[in-house]
XYZ file of C-alpha atoms in Angstrom:
764
model
C -0.924 46.641 18.122
C -2.806 43.531 16.984
C -1.095 41.481 14.276
C -3.658 39.450 12.367
C -1.099 36.970 10.988
C 1.753 35.201 12.862
C 4.911 37.324 12.756
C 7.997 35.644 11.325
C 10.671 37.736 13.017
C 13.475 35.604 11.583
C 12.577 36.938 8.128
C 12.767 40.580 9.124
C 15.782 42.716 9.912
C 15.679 44.366 13.337
C 15.375 47.805 11.755
C 12.246 46.736 9.877
C 10.309 44.860 12.572
C 7.534 47.406 12.658
C 7.166 47.436 8.868
C 7.185 43.614 8.780
C 4.461 43.444 11.405
C 2.255 45.810 9.446
C 2.556 43.873 6.165
C -0.066 41.249 5.322
C 1.265 37.677 5.507
C 1.305 37.220 1.739
C 3.452 40.333 1.239
C 6.262 39.450 3.670
C 9.538 38.003 2.509
C 9.629 34.224 2.702
C 12.429 31.692 2.747
C 11.607 30.995 -0.889
C 12.205 34.691 -1.625
C 15.420 34.876 0.383
C 17.061 31.666 -0.822
C 18.674 31.317 -4.230
C 18.853 27.839 -5.791
C 20.511 27.470 -9.159
C 20.480 24.458 -11.483
C 24.128 24.066 -12.465
C 23.924 20.948 -14.639
C 23.071 17.268 -14.772
C 24.975 14.009 -15.170
C 23.739 10.883 -16.924
C 23.138 7.904 -14.667
C 23.911 4.212 -15.071
C 20.950 3.822 -17.459
C 19.223 6.411 -19.677
C 16.283 6.424 -17.248
C 18.378 7.949 -14.449
C 20.143 11.286 -14.137
C 21.579 13.481 -11.404
C 20.738 17.191 -11.372
C 23.294 19.399 -9.631
C 22.141 22.465 -7.708
C 23.749 25.281 -5.787
C 21.826 26.805 -2.854
C 22.647 29.917 -0.856
C 21.260 28.289 2.308
C 20.453 24.580 2.537
C 19.255 24.722 6.159
C 15.916 26.334 5.242
C 15.078 23.768 2.561
C 12.494 21.248 3.789
C 12.366 19.076 0.674
C 12.903 19.048 -3.089
C 10.540 17.482 -5.591
C 11.207 16.562 -9.209
C 8.409 15.999 -11.725
C 8.876 14.618 -15.243
C 6.471 16.031 -17.807
C 4.676 13.185 -19.621
C 5.119 12.841 -23.362
C 2.537 14.419 -25.627
C -0.486 12.135 -25.823
C 0.334 10.363 -22.562
C -2.554 9.386 -20.307
C -0.489 8.552 -17.230
C 0.086 10.913 -14.351
C 3.488 12.546 -14.177
C 6.212 10.585 -12.392
C 7.446 12.519 -9.374
C 9.718 12.041 -6.373
C 10.266 14.153 -3.250
C 13.440 14.047 -1.142
C 13.553 15.411 2.395
C 16.504 17.543 3.467
C 17.598 14.931 6.003
C 17.419 12.107 3.448
C 19.649 13.960 0.992
C 22.062 14.963 3.760
C 22.382 11.421 5.115
C 23.269 10.160 1.639
C 25.814 12.921 1.106
C 23.698 14.454 -1.673
C 23.168 17.709 0.231
C 26.297 19.425 1.466
C 25.488 22.252 3.835
C 29.034 23.576 3.870
C 29.203 24.282 0.140
C 25.503 24.543 -0.686
C 25.887 21.830 -3.320
C 22.949 19.481 -3.889
C 23.033 16.356 -6.062
C 19.445 15.443 -6.839
C 18.652 11.973 -8.233
C 16.057 11.931 -11.007
C 14.665 8.608 -12.210
C 11.865 7.544 -14.545
C 13.065 9.571 -17.528
C 12.008 8.595 -21.030
C 14.896 7.077 -23.002
C 15.872 8.736 -26.283
C 13.906 11.860 -25.423
C 14.243 15.499 -24.366
C 12.655 15.329 -20.907
C 11.263 18.423 -19.240
C 11.893 18.141 -15.501
C 10.343 20.577 -13.036
C 11.999 21.041 -9.653
C 9.948 22.389 -6.753
C 11.722 23.591 -3.625
C 9.744 23.492 -0.352
C 10.936 25.571 2.604
C 10.499 25.268 6.359
C 8.151 28.265 6.548
C 5.694 26.680 4.080
C 6.784 28.721 1.069
C 7.918 27.170 -2.200
C 9.174 27.967 -5.675
C 9.918 26.073 -8.878
C 12.443 25.859 -11.694
C 12.815 23.552 -14.684
C 15.490 21.955 -16.813
C 15.755 19.816 -19.916
C 17.419 16.389 -19.714
C 18.161 14.647 -23.006
C 18.651 10.882 -22.762
C 20.130 8.228 -25.038
C 18.078 5.446 -26.599
C 17.688 2.048 -24.965
C 16.695 -1.323 -26.388
C 15.496 -3.721 -23.730
C 16.669 -7.304 -24.333
C 13.141 -8.612 -23.641
C 11.509 -6.080 -25.973
C 9.704 -4.371 -23.085
C 10.250 -0.970 -24.665
C 8.509 -1.949 -27.913
C 5.174 -3.675 -27.246
C 2.621 -4.833 -29.745
C -0.315 -2.643 -28.756
C -3.493 -4.704 -28.640
C -5.309 -1.913 -26.834
C -3.819 1.495 -26.092
C -4.765 3.368 -22.968
C -6.887 6.456 -23.599
C -8.318 9.180 -21.407
C -11.844 7.778 -21.874
C -11.465 5.559 -18.786
C -9.744 5.990 -15.447
C -7.371 3.560 -13.777
C -6.029 3.742 -10.227
C -2.384 3.052 -11.141
C -0.079 4.411 -13.824
C 3.088 2.318 -13.411
C 3.962 -1.336 -12.913
C 6.986 -3.498 -12.178
C 7.651 -6.321 -14.650
C 9.737 -9.236 -13.357
C 11.594 -11.397 -15.827
C 14.798 -13.170 -16.661
C 15.204 -13.132 -20.429
C 18.906 -12.324 -20.312
C 20.816 -9.102 -20.784
C 20.721 -8.134 -17.130
C 18.115 -5.355 -17.136
C 15.437 -7.071 -15.066
C 13.136 -6.127 -13.458
C 11.783 -3.147 -15.380
C 9.200 -0.446 -14.722
C 6.697 0.538 -17.397
C 3.908 3.078 -17.442
C 0.410 2.285 -18.594
C 1.049 4.068 -21.894
C 3.427 1.156 -22.557
C 6.588 3.266 -22.209
C 9.675 1.854 -20.483
C 10.605 4.124 -17.532
C 13.257 2.241 -15.514
C 15.402 -0.889 -15.622
C 17.564 -2.438 -12.953
C 21.261 -1.813 -13.583
C 22.267 -4.771 -11.371
C 23.046 -7.039 -14.316
C 21.160 -10.084 -13.007
C 18.854 -12.020 -15.339
C 16.689 -13.467 -12.576
C 12.984 -13.694 -11.776
C 12.749 -12.934 -8.026
C 12.218 -9.254 -7.276
C 9.880 -6.910 -5.420
C 9.250 -3.199 -4.884
C 9.559 -2.403 -1.176
C 10.256 0.833 0.715
C 10.649 2.705 -2.591
C 13.419 0.426 -3.871
C 13.711 -2.780 -5.864
C 14.844 -5.887 -4.005
C 16.180 -8.644 -6.233
C 18.202 -11.808 -5.976
C 21.179 -13.430 -7.633
C 21.883 -17.091 -6.861
C 22.001 -17.183 -3.034
C 22.156 -13.415 -2.407
C 19.666 -10.588 -1.938
C 20.310 -7.051 -3.189
C 18.646 -3.682 -2.825
C 18.577 -1.498 -5.949
C 17.490 2.076 -5.338
C 15.689 3.976 -8.059
C 18.755 6.181 -8.519
C 20.745 3.069 -9.491
C 22.559 2.515 -6.195
C 23.124 -1.220 -5.627
C 23.545 -2.590 -2.099
C 24.396 -6.202 -1.297
C 22.271 -7.236 1.694
C 23.036 -10.874 2.478
C 24.347 -14.138 1.038
C 22.128 -16.890 2.467
C 24.517 -19.696 1.597
C 25.721 -19.235 5.178
C 22.508 -20.952 6.354
C 22.413 -23.682 3.715
C 20.534 -21.850 0.946
C 21.529 -22.968 -2.535
C 19.281 -20.677 -4.634
C 16.610 -17.954 -4.442
C 13.777 -18.745 -6.849
C 10.388 -17.629 -8.166
C 9.232 -14.592 -6.213
C 9.710 -12.075 -3.411
C 6.514 -11.141 -1.571
C 5.497 -8.781 1.262
C 5.402 -10.421 4.686
C 4.353 -9.426 8.182
C 7.455 -7.371 8.926
C 9.514 -7.441 5.741
C 9.813 -9.607 2.625
C 9.303 -13.343 2.131
C 11.760 -15.055 -0.197
C 11.508 -18.518 -1.770
C 14.687 -20.552 -1.317
C 16.210 -23.922 -2.140
C 18.374 -25.544 0.508
C 20.742 -28.476 0.628
C 17.851 -30.567 2.040
C 14.784 -29.234 0.190
C 13.860 -27.930 -3.274
C 11.207 -25.181 -3.555
C 9.565 -25.835 -0.181
C 11.352 -23.412 2.186
C 10.519 -19.737 2.771
C 12.326 -17.051 4.736
C 10.993 -13.721 5.947
C 13.722 -11.074 5.972
C 13.767 -7.408 6.903
C 14.917 -4.531 4.702
C 18.543 -5.199 5.646
C 18.298 -8.867 4.679
C 18.248 -10.186 8.249
C 16.264 -13.429 8.614
C 13.174 -12.993 10.800
C 11.360 -16.302 10.331
C 11.641 -19.621 8.463
C 8.981 -21.985 7.114
C 10.027 -25.504 6.097
C 6.988 -27.026 4.390
C 8.527 -30.501 4.437
C 8.647 -30.371 8.224
C 5.257 -28.701 8.633
C 3.362 -31.027 6.300
C 5.184 -34.138 7.531
C 4.249 -33.317 11.119
C 0.580 -32.884 10.155
C 0.556 -36.152 8.206
C 2.161 -38.107 11.041
C -0.302 -36.608 13.526
C -3.135 -37.713 11.221
C -1.827 -41.261 10.848
C -0.389 -40.931 7.320
C 3.086 -41.678 6.002
C 4.705 -38.405 4.812
C 7.337 -40.281 2.786
C 4.595 -40.951 0.219
C 4.131 -37.209 -0.397
C 7.168 -35.315 0.946
C 10.600 -35.894 -0.607
C 14.125 -34.593 -0.011
C 16.210 -32.676 -2.547
C 16.529 -32.824 -5.507
C 12.837 -33.788 -5.920
C 10.528 -30.852 -6.589
C 7.554 -32.306 -4.698
C 6.016 -28.970 -3.557
C 7.081 -26.275 -6.063
C 6.433 -23.131 -4.043
C 6.054 -20.067 -6.262
C 4.454 -17.337 -4.155
C 3.556 -16.366 -0.590
C 1.301 -13.742 0.950
C 0.598 -12.582 4.491
C -2.912 -11.937 5.815
C -2.749 -9.459 8.677
C -6.414 -9.850 9.554
C -5.908 -13.339 10.982
C -2.102 -13.372 11.271
C -1.627 -16.128 8.721
C 0.737 -16.861 5.858
C -0.573 -18.346 2.593
C 1.813 -20.397 0.459
C 1.267 -21.657 -3.079
C 2.307 -25.197 -3.994
C 1.984 -25.315 -7.773
C 2.059 -29.108 -7.532
C -0.821 -29.409 -5.085
C -2.660 -26.519 -3.374
C -2.739 -23.224 -1.533
C -1.943 -23.887 2.115
C -2.599 -21.459 4.987
C -0.489 -21.521 8.154
C -0.829 -19.673 11.417
C 2.048 -17.196 11.367
C 3.195 -17.801 14.944
C 2.652 -21.567 15.331
C 2.952 -22.876 11.726
C -0.226 -24.914 12.331
C -2.169 -25.663 9.127
C -5.430 -23.676 9.056
C -6.842 -24.696 5.682
C -5.985 -26.039 2.215
C -7.519 -25.002 -1.121
C -6.814 -27.052 -4.217
C -7.902 -29.653 -6.759
C -9.251 -32.645 -4.779
C -8.411 -35.041 -7.642
C -4.694 -34.575 -6.945
C -2.582 -36.808 -4.738
C -2.707 -34.630 -1.617
C -6.416 -35.339 -1.203
C -5.767 -39.089 -0.836
C -4.288 -38.444 2.613
C -6.988 -37.929 5.302
C -4.488 -35.931 7.375
C -4.411 -33.285 4.636
C -7.903 -33.679 3.192
C -9.436 -32.707 6.551
C -8.138 -29.152 6.003
C -9.861 -28.814 2.618
C -12.015 -25.808 1.786
C -14.910 -26.800 -0.462
C -15.558 -24.690 -3.571
C -19.312 -24.447 -4.180
C -20.462 -24.775 -7.808
C -20.215 -23.151 -10.249
C -16.832 -22.110 -8.865
C -13.736 -24.237 -9.409
C -10.604 -24.739 -7.278
C -7.285 -23.330 -8.502
C -4.840 -25.562 -10.367
C -1.131 -24.764 -10.673
C -1.780 -21.313 -9.238
C 0.554 -18.308 -8.921
C 0.574 -14.787 -7.385
C -1.380 -15.134 -4.155
C -2.565 -11.905 -2.553
C -5.264 -10.550 -0.257
C -7.697 -8.197 -1.994
C -9.118 -5.035 -0.455
C -12.185 -6.913 0.846
C -10.152 -9.707 2.458
C -10.707 -12.162 -0.380
C -8.039 -14.472 -1.804
C -6.858 -13.371 -5.243
C -4.678 -15.595 -7.434
C -3.817 -16.588 -10.983
C -5.185 -20.057 -11.855
C -3.012 -21.538 -14.616
C -5.175 -24.645 -14.996
C -2.080 -26.842 -15.399
C -1.928 -30.226 -13.668
C 0.822 -31.529 -11.376
C 4.090 -32.588 -12.968
C 5.609 -34.752 -10.228
C 2.769 -35.743 -7.894
C 0.530 -38.577 -9.133
C -2.356 -38.543 -9.790
C -1.806 -35.265 -11.617
C -5.344 -34.015 -11.197
C -7.354 -31.949 -13.634
C -5.939 -30.204 -16.715
C -8.183 -27.339 -17.841
C -6.330 -26.140 -20.900
C -7.013 -22.471 -20.135
C -5.912 -19.934 -17.535
C -7.922 -17.462 -15.500
C -7.439 -15.087 -12.576
C -9.804 -15.962 -9.729
C -10.953 -14.506 -6.433
C -12.431 -16.449 -3.533
C -14.364 -15.411 -0.435
C -13.275 -17.657 2.421
C -15.789 -18.735 5.062
C -13.796 -20.756 7.570
C -16.845 -21.455 9.722
C -18.494 -23.179 6.765
C -15.164 -24.471 5.323
C -15.915 -22.956 1.927
C -14.062 -20.886 -0.662
C -16.686 -19.271 -2.870
C -15.451 -18.015 -6.224
C -16.606 -14.406 -6.640
C -14.520 -13.262 -9.613
C -12.833 -14.798 -12.641
C -11.460 -13.602 -15.959
C -11.784 -16.657 -18.174
C -11.638 -14.708 -21.480
C -13.967 -17.265 -23.092
C -11.544 -19.961 -21.928
C -9.361 -18.976 -24.877
C -5.964 -18.314 -23.238
C -3.632 -21.241 -22.659
C -1.064 -20.043 -20.131
C 0.251 -23.055 -18.196
C 2.942 -21.527 -15.995
C 3.960 -18.298 -14.228
C 1.631 -15.254 -14.622
C -0.066 -13.002 -12.069
C -2.978 -10.817 -11.083
C -2.798 -8.087 -8.444
C -5.289 -5.524 -7.249
C -4.413 -1.880 -6.748
C -7.325 0.286 -5.638
C -10.510 -1.746 -5.134
C -11.295 -3.770 -8.268
C -8.519 -2.150 -10.336
C -6.404 -5.068 -11.564
C -3.125 -5.689 -13.359
C -3.054 -9.044 -15.182
C 0.114 -10.654 -16.544
C -0.290 -13.618 -18.925
C 3.327 -14.746 -18.936
C 3.320 -17.663 -21.392
C 0.394 -17.409 -23.808
C 0.272 -20.401 -26.115
C 2.194 -22.650 -23.786
C 4.924 -25.192 -24.496
C 3.619 -26.218 -27.937
C 3.397 -22.680 -29.341
C 6.118 -21.858 -31.897
C 6.015 -18.182 -30.936
C 4.646 -17.770 -27.404
C 3.930 -14.263 -26.129
C 3.437 -12.441 -22.867
C 0.454 -10.125 -22.460
C -0.055 -7.474 -19.795
C -3.425 -5.793 -19.375
C -5.183 -3.462 -16.968
C -8.790 -3.581 -15.763
C -10.697 -0.743 -14.119
C -13.219 -1.106 -11.307
C -16.047 -1.644 -13.815
C -14.197 -4.607 -15.341
C -13.337 -2.673 -18.500
C -10.031 -3.444 -20.222
C -7.997 -0.226 -20.180
C -4.803 -1.321 -21.929
C -3.296 -4.511 -23.335
C 0.297 -4.969 -24.501
C 2.005 -8.007 -25.980
C 5.672 -9.032 -25.989
C 7.611 -11.983 -27.435
C 8.802 -14.451 -24.806
C 10.765 -17.622 -24.261
C 8.855 -19.633 -21.657
C 7.860 -16.957 -19.103
C 11.170 -15.095 -19.118
C 9.884 -11.746 -20.419
C 7.104 -11.031 -17.919
C 7.003 -13.705 -15.240
C 4.999 -11.539 -12.818
C 3.889 -7.879 -12.768
C 2.736 -5.661 -9.896
C 1.117 -2.170 -9.879
C 3.258 0.714 -8.616
C 2.619 4.290 -7.557
C 5.437 6.543 -8.694
C 3.391 9.701 -9.194
C 4.277 11.009 -5.729
C 7.091 8.968 -4.205
C 8.646 10.235 -0.978
C 12.126 9.655 0.426
C 12.467 8.338 3.030
C 9.549 5.978 2.461
C 6.507 6.215 4.707
C 5.167 2.768 5.589
C 1.452 2.046 5.521
C -0.426 3.629 8.412
C -3.451 5.891 8.952
C -2.101 9.420 8.468
C -5.252 11.477 8.854
C -8.749 11.215 10.253
C -11.480 13.740 9.629
C -15.088 13.527 10.779
C -17.984 15.765 9.802
C -21.106 15.902 11.906
C -23.635 18.079 13.663
C -22.096 19.947 16.590
C -24.484 20.732 19.377
C -24.080 20.976 23.127
C -23.582 18.375 25.845
C -23.596 14.821 24.455
C -24.010 16.249 20.944
C -20.539 17.790 20.859
C -18.234 16.343 18.223
C -15.722 14.284 20.194
C -12.647 12.557 18.796
C -10.134 10.220 20.357
C -6.859 8.629 19.399
C -4.069 6.569 20.914
C -0.396 7.346 20.370
C 1.704 4.182 20.608
C 5.448 3.607 20.314
C 8.513 4.946 22.082
C 8.720 8.475 20.671
C 6.518 11.541 20.627
C 3.962 12.021 17.876
C 3.564 15.407 16.216
C -0.039 16.118 15.281
C -2.138 18.991 14.031
C -5.759 19.015 15.157
C -8.282 21.220 13.407
C -11.938 22.142 13.907
C -13.610 23.671 10.859
C -17.016 25.250 10.431
C -17.407 28.465 8.423
C -15.483 27.104 5.411
C -18.055 24.293 5.121
C -20.725 26.833 4.212
C -19.225 26.985 0.716
C -20.656 23.479 0.203
C -24.138 24.658 1.064
C -24.130 23.167 4.552
C -25.597 24.721 7.679
C -22.116 25.184 9.092
C -20.942 25.733 12.652
C -20.211 29.452 12.876
C -17.343 29.525 15.373
C -15.827 26.178 16.392
C -13.755 25.788 19.548
C -11.263 22.908 19.888
C -10.147 21.437 23.219
C -7.629 18.612 23.741
C -7.460 16.411 26.856
C -4.965 13.757 27.965
C -5.849 10.347 29.434
C -6.222 11.858 32.903
C -8.891 14.236 31.612
C -6.623 17.258 31.968
C -6.942 19.944 29.302
C -3.597 20.291 27.506
C -4.622 22.579 24.650
C -7.505 24.854 23.707
C -8.001 27.077 20.679
C -10.745 29.287 19.370
C -9.201 31.139 16.412
C -6.279 29.299 14.825
C -4.172 32.424 14.239
C -3.896 32.776 18.008
C -2.517 29.239 18.452
C 0.926 28.980 20.045
C 2.391 27.310 16.944
C 0.291 28.988 14.262
C 3.383 29.398 12.080
C 4.021 25.622 12.132
C 0.395 24.926 11.270
C 0.704 27.209 8.258
C 4.121 25.867 7.261
C 2.654 22.377 6.997
C -0.097 23.603 4.692
C -2.794 23.102 7.320
C -3.893 26.664 8.025
C -7.724 26.786 8.065
C -9.171 29.067 5.422
C -11.327 31.009 7.900
C -9.797 32.846 10.898
C -12.728 31.754 13.092
C -11.734 28.121 12.715
C -9.543 26.347 15.247
C -6.277 24.404 15.173
C -3.454 23.313 17.434
C 0.012 21.850 16.837
C 1.239 19.456 19.538
C 4.013 16.968 20.281
C 2.297 14.162 22.174
C 3.925 11.421 24.225
C 2.462 7.895 23.923
C -0.952 7.742 25.544
C -4.668 8.263 25.026
C -6.107 11.625 23.969
C -9.528 13.144 23.437
C -10.471 16.267 21.519
C -13.824 18.035 21.708
C -15.397 20.456 19.230
C -18.077 22.833 20.488
C -19.687 25.996 19.165
C -18.531 29.214 20.783
C -22.052 30.625 20.931
C -23.723 27.224 21.598
C -25.549 27.434 18.258
C -25.587 24.036 16.522
C -24.153 23.511 13.078
C -22.174 21.096 10.979
C -18.489 20.975 11.884
C -15.433 19.045 10.778
C -12.758 17.762 13.160
C -9.403 16.525 11.820
C -6.248 14.863 13.135
C -3.052 14.871 11.028
C 0.025 12.740 11.686
C 3.068 14.952 10.951
C 5.754 12.505 12.091
C 5.110 9.319 10.072
C 8.747 8.250 10.350
C 8.877 8.386 14.151
C 8.584 5.297 16.338
C 5.041 6.366 17.129
C 1.709 5.989 15.412
C -1.954 6.824 15.723
C -3.081 3.312 16.610
C -6.755 4.115 16.972
C -8.764 7.025 15.630
C -12.366 7.553 16.676
C -15.005 10.271 16.579
C -18.330 10.489 18.410
C -21.096 12.724 17.207
C -24.756 13.186 16.509
C -26.075 11.018 13.661
C -29.013 12.447 11.809
C -30.357 12.109 8.286
C -29.386 13.821 5.036
C -26.431 16.139 5.674
C -26.623 15.196 9.350
C -25.048 11.748 8.995
C -21.631 11.209 10.610
C -19.017 11.317 7.838
C -15.365 10.389 8.388
C -12.438 10.448 6.027
C -9.056 8.839 6.464
C -5.805 8.562 4.552
C -3.724 5.399 4.316
C 0.003 6.280 4.065
C 2.073 6.881 0.951
C 3.023 3.299 0.012
C 1.899 -0.257 0.641
C -1.448 -1.404 2.029
C -2.851 -1.220 5.540
C -5.276 -3.697 7.116
C -7.907 -1.802 9.078
C -10.828 -2.621 11.333
C -13.639 -0.087 10.870
C -16.458 0.102 13.408
C -19.683 2.055 13.920
C -21.090 1.927 17.438
C -24.352 3.119 18.937
C -26.246 0.958 21.438
C -23.172 0.286 23.586
C -22.763 4.044 24.128
C -25.816 3.931 26.351
C -23.779 2.145 29.006
C -21.476 5.180 29.029
C -24.345 7.313 30.222
C -25.428 8.829 26.902
C -29.129 9.541 26.835
C -29.696 9.162 23.090
C -27.403 6.542 21.528
C -27.943 5.527 17.910
C -29.935 2.294 18.153
C -28.857 0.602 14.897
C -25.787 2.097 13.163
C -25.019 1.351 9.519
C -21.405 1.640 8.251
C -20.563 2.412 4.602
C -17.052 2.825 3.136
C -16.266 4.674 -0.106
C -13.102 5.100 -2.180
C -11.775 8.462 -3.360
C -14.089 8.335 -6.396
C -17.144 8.038 -4.181
C -17.693 4.372 -5.060
C -19.114 2.187 -2.288
C -16.540 -0.530 -1.555
C -17.922 -2.024 1.665
C -20.872 -1.809 4.014
C -22.114 -3.510 7.150
C -25.189 -3.288 9.343
C -24.716 -5.989 11.994
C -21.086 -6.942 12.592
C -21.666 -10.671 13.036
C -22.957 -10.833 9.467
C -19.668 -9.532 8.077
C -17.430 -12.090 6.349
C -14.583 -10.949 8.627
C -16.557 -11.364 11.872
C -14.274 -14.119 13.187
C -11.164 -12.032 12.550
C -12.750 -8.952 14.121
C -13.364 -11.018 17.222
C -9.883 -12.577 17.136
C -8.332 -9.110 17.159
C -10.342 -8.197 20.255
C -12.438 -5.627 18.395
C -15.879 -7.235 18.353
C -18.574 -4.657 19.217
C -20.464 -5.487 22.400
C -23.869 -5.147 20.750
C -25.041 -7.281 17.804
C -26.696 -4.256 16.148
C -23.391 -2.433 15.820
C -21.294 -2.524 12.652
C -17.742 -3.554 11.796
C -15.665 -4.814 8.892
C -12.030 -5.467 7.983
C -10.512 -4.012 4.818
C -7.027 -4.389 3.314
C -6.658 -0.982 1.675
C -3.889 0.405 -0.513
C -2.518 3.902 0.013
C -5.211 6.453 -0.717
C -8.114 8.474 0.629
C -11.300 6.860 1.914
C -14.613 7.952 3.435
C -16.895 6.256 5.946
C -20.503 7.212 6.615
C -22.372 6.259 9.759
C -26.114 6.453 9.391
C -29.054 4.966 11.232
C -30.800 1.921 9.820
C -34.374 2.918 8.932
C -33.142 6.532 9.313
C -33.137 6.477 13.100
C -31.048 9.164 14.816
C -28.869 9.471 17.911
C -25.258 9.661 19.036
C -22.864 7.346 17.181
C -19.165 6.521 17.211
C -16.958 5.734 14.195
C -13.567 4.068 14.773
C -10.522 3.095 12.718
C -7.975 0.583 14.013
C -4.775 -0.173 12.118
C -3.627 -3.790 12.534
C -0.027 -3.201 11.396
């Protein structure tokens, strides 16, 4: 008897095996059918934005994960806030008790003073699911900074799209409910219950990290507070200004017994110190080496000679960028601490020292250098993004220029030419005086969140903070205003993605690669490769699709066959029709069952090494096929370090199209390459002579392109990372991309055709 769908014997009683085998897959009993889960109540959390829903399950072992989703208020434009907890995460926290079947599910992001509709979705190990809902009524909440009651200068509407729907607002106005999370409707959705009125905080690994005096704390979204470390044990006297993402963890700004606002520490998620930068030592050493006297510029505590307020890490060239509000932005090599460049106002004191001036990046007119800057970050296209306050030095003399207005700015850095070319600003007719604090950050390409922290400045009787969002077309999407004292209400704000948060958190990494191209025979097969690195096995699903592409009007491959080889060239898996795969049930349970039975898939646990998969047509007839690789173990000590696909590049529908997904949170720095001529040395008879690489976001907007790799602004960094193509006609670029879905297209310049290769390298 042939069973056309994988049999799930564990769902059938022995007396009904025959009946179960004869039923179509959709009609069989599933774990969702067989498991009862009852909502038994909910308990208010430490703030009105948090609650705990209690559940009772007949069998917790079959539950894969549980998701909660909060229905937005009527008229809301934001996406629903949602969180998903894995079974193991809940069990490790004691929130899932297998012995009793009790589950205590944290729900956060509720509206205060509102009857919230919360939908719970239960996902099971066999791929089935079911939902239930409950109502959670919350008490009112008045934020001490007024963050829950903005003056609406421009409300968000559904007329325009924006890549983010939530943002973290850092402040220290008093009352102990900082930082806070708002949505882009202007509604308050979360506040820290830690009770600290302090500025430094960050969102990292799906939790808020914040400081108090000399200590660092982790505050989970469910309100759990964990003390990580008190840095007074290494001479720290205060944590100030900001907490920023680093190479491995977070970079904190600290005062010490010897130095004020010129020391930074990188710490991991447990608070352990990984690295230290002492700018007094670094700059003094450079000045001495250049024949200058550092005592004329560098001073011990309590003098605030440097005034560090933000740090960012650039993975493309392994450097750390540090803002000195008094003087400049300084870039250091991460490993050696050697100064790479300096960007700042040349009329300030630092420029009088040849030992420092030699590192200067020139800003070609009509651009201007930053003054008193804040919120350094690396944009998606590897540019430097910052908030230019336009406020002169306070301690260092000469003070330099005073502009009298603030503006976010973006610079393209050309280190070969020693230039920083301004490519974006938001001067607002030079009408906003905002001398201190403030921020701009990019979410998806060209989607910005701008925080004017101190509008009106020191002389204003009633200064305000303003937070606004810009879409990729530069259109203002929302703008909210709040009263402030100095910059205590909204010192700095960063975009967040809480519409699909997962626990445990998945760090940035390529999670999926898919490539569509013409599948022929011989060299024109669609061939993919990847490298598994780390110490553990990587679970992947590989798929080869064809017939389902016909729905898009393509001349699709009729019957794809997928073959997987290890580094020794030995075949380790082969599949024609996915339903016949050894682990077809696991493919389906992960939601990756192809829609056509003629399509191919395999589920494999792969040890670290190099792998190749080949897609051919069963009957040798050419057609357009799609090959995909999915990472199903993103939390393992293993990753897909390199994803590549080789195929025939034609014109029209015949171009080589690849898609990839950057993981659930944080950004990933990637090298993207399109090769052609160098494939000829591998014995290919028809390599693509001049490949062109284009990269698009999930809205189909072109965000980057390259023809010849040496013309790319990141050419030096591509070479430094050992990824320079061997032929000048080949293409490459580096992008710093937030979590999301992206597409690359490899075509031939002047519409030439041949075999091409598209590659994605993660630099994390």
